[in-house]
Amino acid sequence: MKVAIVGGTGPEGAGLAVRWALTGHSVVIGSRDAARARATAAELGGRAKSASIIGMTNRDAAAAGEVVVLTLPATSLAAALPEVKDGCRGKVVVSTVVPLTFGGGRLFTPPPAGSAAEEAQRLLGPEAKVVAAFHHIAAHELVSGQPLDCDLLLCGDDPAAKATVAELGQSLGLRVLDVGPLANAGPLEGITALLATINRRYKIKNAGVRITGLLG
Ligand SMILES: NC(=O)c1ccc[n+]([C@@H]2O[C@H](COP(=O)([O-])OP(=O)(O)OC[C@H]3O[C@@H](n4cnc5c(N)ncnc54)[C@H](OP(=O)(O)O)[C@@H]3O)[C@@H](O)[C@H]2O)c1
């Protein structure tokens, strides 16, 4: 699959990029700055020992990808998504975005839409098939190179789009669970606030989610 990562110069996008390149996907790193995207792509390509990571502006990356992954800060969606809207039309768009605010009284701070994923859907319009996923896999786990010890929970309104994202998750060795419509993205994103709190409270770095009670 050709995966475009908007905001792919940050740790989460870079970590996903290397993992996907290692499993044979072709990756396009997007940035506000084309030169930064190219430099990051060259560095990540070295890590993945793969020539299949290239860099370009967010707008060009979204246009080039078959699937578009958003790894942007939640606070940047309103400014960043209008320029990728055309490129996302008709495509699967994966939102990894978690609206967390550090240093205030409340860690999980969703937008009025209810979640960052629903905010992305609103900004990209109904032709983008937004799926919320990958919120519970920290960047440092992605770069560790170790097997990912967690489930991938995803939600969205388009069954075919969810199947595509499930394929991307399974290619990373993850068991994938469909947790319903995009209206469930708020609770899904909120789990990351719990994981971050557990990490801090128990002085660990890798709290994760695994669902019990399922066969297989
Ligand atoms: N880090 C994690 O462990 C982790 C885990 C799960 C989920 N997430 C979620 O994944 C998303 C990305 O996380 P991250 O840690 O990689 O984020 P980040 O480093 O803060 O941002 C990622 C990229 O977004 C671009 N960006 C930053 N501010 C922007 C703005 N105002 N407008 C447009 N683009 C901007 C930057 O790229 P350019 O400067 O190159 O444009 C930056 O490299 C976040 O929503 C986070 O909640 C992160």
Short mmCIF file of N, CA and C and ligand atoms in Angstrom, two decimals, residues 6-14 30-33 36-37 40 58 70-77 79-80 96-100 116 133-142 192, ligand 1:
data_model
loop_
_atom_site.label_atom_id
_atom_site.label_comp_id
_atom_site.label_asym_id
_atom_site.label_seq_id
_atom_site.Cartn_x
_atom_site.Cartn_y
_atom_site.Cartn_z
N VAL A 6 0.79 12.57 6.96
CA VAL A 6 0.74 14.03 7.10
C VAL A 6 1.22 14.38 8.51
N GLY A 7 2.29 15.20 8.58
CA GLY A 7 2.94 15.42 9.88
C GLY A 7 3.90 14.28 10.20
N GLY A 8 4.40 13.64 9.15
CA GLY A 8 5.24 12.44 9.32
C GLY A 8 6.65 12.72 9.79
N THR A 9 7.01 13.98 10.00
CA THR A 9 8.35 14.29 10.51
C THR A 9 8.44 14.16 12.03
N GLY A 10 7.29 14.02 12.71
CA GLY A 10 7.29 13.86 14.17
C GLY A 10 7.55 12.42 14.57
N PRO A 11 7.71 12.16 15.87
CA PRO A 11 8.06 10.80 16.31
C PRO A 11 7.03 9.74 15.97
N GLU A 12 5.73 10.05 16.08
CA GLU A 12 4.72 9.02 15.83
C GLU A 12 4.68 8.65 14.34
N GLY A 13 4.67 9.67 13.50
CA GLY A 13 4.65 9.40 12.06
C GLY A 13 5.90 8.69 11.60
N ALA A 14 7.04 9.12 12.13
CA ALA A 14 8.31 8.50 11.74
C ALA A 14 8.36 7.04 12.17
N GLY A 30 4.97 13.49 4.88
CA GLY A 30 4.51 14.85 4.61
C GLY A 30 4.95 15.81 5.69
N SER A 31 5.17 17.05 5.29
CA SER A 31 5.57 18.11 6.22
C SER A 31 5.09 19.44 5.66
N ARG A 32 5.08 20.47 6.52
CA ARG A 32 4.81 21.82 6.00
C ARG A 32 5.97 22.27 5.13
N ASP A 33 7.11 21.63 5.31
CA ASP A 33 8.34 22.06 4.63
C ASP A 33 8.87 20.86 3.81
N ARG A 36 12.32 19.53 4.76
CA ARG A 36 12.33 18.76 6.02
C ARG A 36 11.76 17.36 5.77
N ALA A 37 10.72 17.29 4.95
CA ALA A 37 10.13 15.98 4.64
C ALA A 37 11.14 15.10 3.93
N THR A 40 13.86 13.97 6.44
CA THR A 40 13.34 12.93 7.35
C THR A 40 13.20 11.61 6.61
N ASN A 58 2.90 18.29 2.84
CA ASN A 58 1.69 17.58 3.27
C ASN A 58 0.67 17.50 2.13
N LEU A 70 -2.91 10.74 9.52
CA LEU A 70 -2.69 12.04 10.16
C LEU A 70 -1.93 11.84 11.47
N THR A 71 -0.71 12.35 11.53
CA THR A 71 0.06 12.32 12.79
C THR A 71 0.43 13.76 13.15
N LEU A 72 -0.59 14.56 13.33
CA LEU A 72 -0.43 15.98 13.65
C LEU A 72 -0.87 16.24 15.09
N PRO A 73 -0.38 17.33 15.70
CA PRO A 73 -0.95 17.72 17.00
C PRO A 73 -2.43 18.08 16.82
N ALA A 74 -3.24 17.73 17.83
CA ALA A 74 -4.69 18.01 17.74
C ALA A 74 -4.96 19.48 17.51
N THR A 75 -4.15 20.32 18.10
CA THR A 75 -4.38 21.76 18.00
C THR A 75 -4.08 22.31 16.61
N SER A 76 -3.46 21.51 15.75
CA SER A 76 -3.09 22.01 14.41
C SER A 76 -4.08 21.60 13.32
N LEU A 77 -5.10 20.81 13.67
CA LEU A 77 -5.97 20.25 12.62
C LEU A 77 -6.66 21.35 11.81
N ALA A 79 -5.81 24.31 11.13
CA ALA A 79 -4.91 25.03 10.21
C ALA A 79 -4.36 24.10 9.13
N ALA A 80 -4.13 22.84 9.48
CA ALA A 80 -3.40 21.95 8.55
C ALA A 80 -4.30 21.19 7.58
N THR A 96 -4.55 9.31 13.97
CA THR A 96 -3.86 8.82 15.18
C THR A 96 -3.90 9.89 16.27
N VAL A 97 -4.57 10.98 15.97
CA VAL A 97 -4.45 12.21 16.77
C VAL A 97 -5.15 12.07 18.12
N VAL A 98 -4.45 12.48 19.18
CA VAL A 98 -5.01 12.44 20.52
C VAL A 98 -5.00 13.86 21.10
N PRO A 99 -6.16 14.37 21.48
CA PRO A 99 -6.20 15.72 22.05
C PRO A 99 -5.84 15.72 23.53
N LEU A 100 -4.55 15.76 23.81
CA LEU A 100 -4.07 15.82 25.20
C LEU A 100 -3.50 17.21 25.47
N ALA A 116 -10.81 14.13 18.18
CA ALA A 116 -9.98 14.68 17.10
C ALA A 116 -10.38 14.05 15.76
N ALA A 133 -7.40 5.27 14.74
CA ALA A 133 -6.59 4.08 15.10
C ALA A 133 -5.17 4.50 15.50
N PHE A 134 -4.45 3.57 16.11
CA PHE A 134 -3.02 3.70 16.46
C PHE A 134 -2.74 4.69 17.60
N HIS A 135 -3.79 5.07 18.38
CA HIS A 135 -3.57 6.04 19.46
C HIS A 135 -2.80 5.46 20.64
N HIS A 136 -2.79 4.14 20.73
CA HIS A 136 -2.27 3.52 21.97
C HIS A 136 -0.87 2.96 21.78
N ILE A 137 -0.27 3.24 20.63
CA ILE A 137 1.08 2.73 20.37
C ILE A 137 2.04 3.92 20.36
N ALA A 138 2.86 3.99 21.40
CA ALA A 138 3.74 5.15 21.56
C ALA A 138 4.89 5.10 20.56
N ALA A 139 5.36 6.28 20.21
CA ALA A 139 6.43 6.41 19.23
C ALA A 139 7.66 5.60 19.65
N HIS A 140 7.99 5.64 20.95
CA HIS A 140 9.22 4.93 21.38
C HIS A 140 9.07 3.42 21.23
N GLU A 141 7.81 2.93 21.30
CA GLU A 141 7.60 1.49 21.06
C GLU A 141 7.80 1.19 19.58
N LEU A 142 7.35 2.10 18.75
CA LEU A 142 7.50 1.89 17.30
C LEU A 142 8.98 1.84 16.92
N THR A 192 -5.75 6.90 25.72
CA THR A 192 -4.35 7.31 25.71
C THR A 192 -4.02 8.16 26.94
N1 LIG B 1 4.22 10.52 20.17
C1 LIG B 1 3.53 9.44 20.58
O1 LIG B 1 4.04 8.55 21.27
C2 LIG B 1 2.08 9.30 20.16
C3 LIG B 1 1.38 8.12 20.46
C4 LIG B 1 0.07 7.97 20.04
C5 LIG B 1 -0.57 9.02 19.38
N2 LIG B 1 0.12 10.16 19.12
C6 LIG B 1 -0.56 11.25 18.43
O2 LIG B 1 0.02 11.33 17.15
C7 LIG B 1 0.09 12.72 16.77
C8 LIG B 1 1.55 13.02 16.41
O3 LIG B 1 2.35 12.84 17.53
P1 LIG B 1 3.87 13.35 17.51
O4 LIG B 1 4.40 13.15 18.87
O5 LIG B 1 4.57 12.80 16.36
O6 LIG B 1 3.57 14.93 17.27
P2 LIG B 1 4.49 16.20 16.99
O7 LIG B 1 5.91 15.79 16.93
O8 LIG B 1 4.12 17.24 17.99
O9 LIG B 1 3.96 16.70 15.58
C9 LIG B 1 4.10 15.91 14.41
C10 LIG B 1 4.38 16.83 13.23
O10 LIG B 1 3.27 17.71 13.03
C11 LIG B 1 3.74 18.89 12.39
N3 LIG B 1 3.18 20.06 13.10
C12 LIG B 1 3.48 20.47 14.35
N4 LIG B 1 2.78 21.59 14.66
C13 LIG B 1 2.04 21.87 13.55
C14 LIG B 1 1.13 22.91 13.24
N5 LIG B 1 0.83 23.88 14.12
N6 LIG B 1 0.55 22.91 12.01
C15 LIG B 1 0.85 21.92 11.12
N7 LIG B 1 1.72 20.92 11.34
C16 LIG B 1 2.31 20.90 12.56
C17 LIG B 1 5.26 18.91 12.49
O11 LIG B 1 5.76 18.61 11.17
P3 LIG B 1 6.42 19.73 10.23
O12 LIG B 1 7.00 20.79 11.14
O13 LIG B 1 7.47 18.96 9.51
O14 LIG B 1 5.31 20.21 9.37
C18 LIG B 1 5.57 17.76 13.43
O15 LIG B 1 6.79 17.09 13.12
C19 LIG B 1 -0.43 13.54 17.94
O16 LIG B 1 -1.78 13.90 17.74
C20 LIG B 1 -0.32 12.59 19.11
O17 LIG B 1 -1.32 12.82 20.10
C21 LIG B 1 1.42 10.32 19.49
#
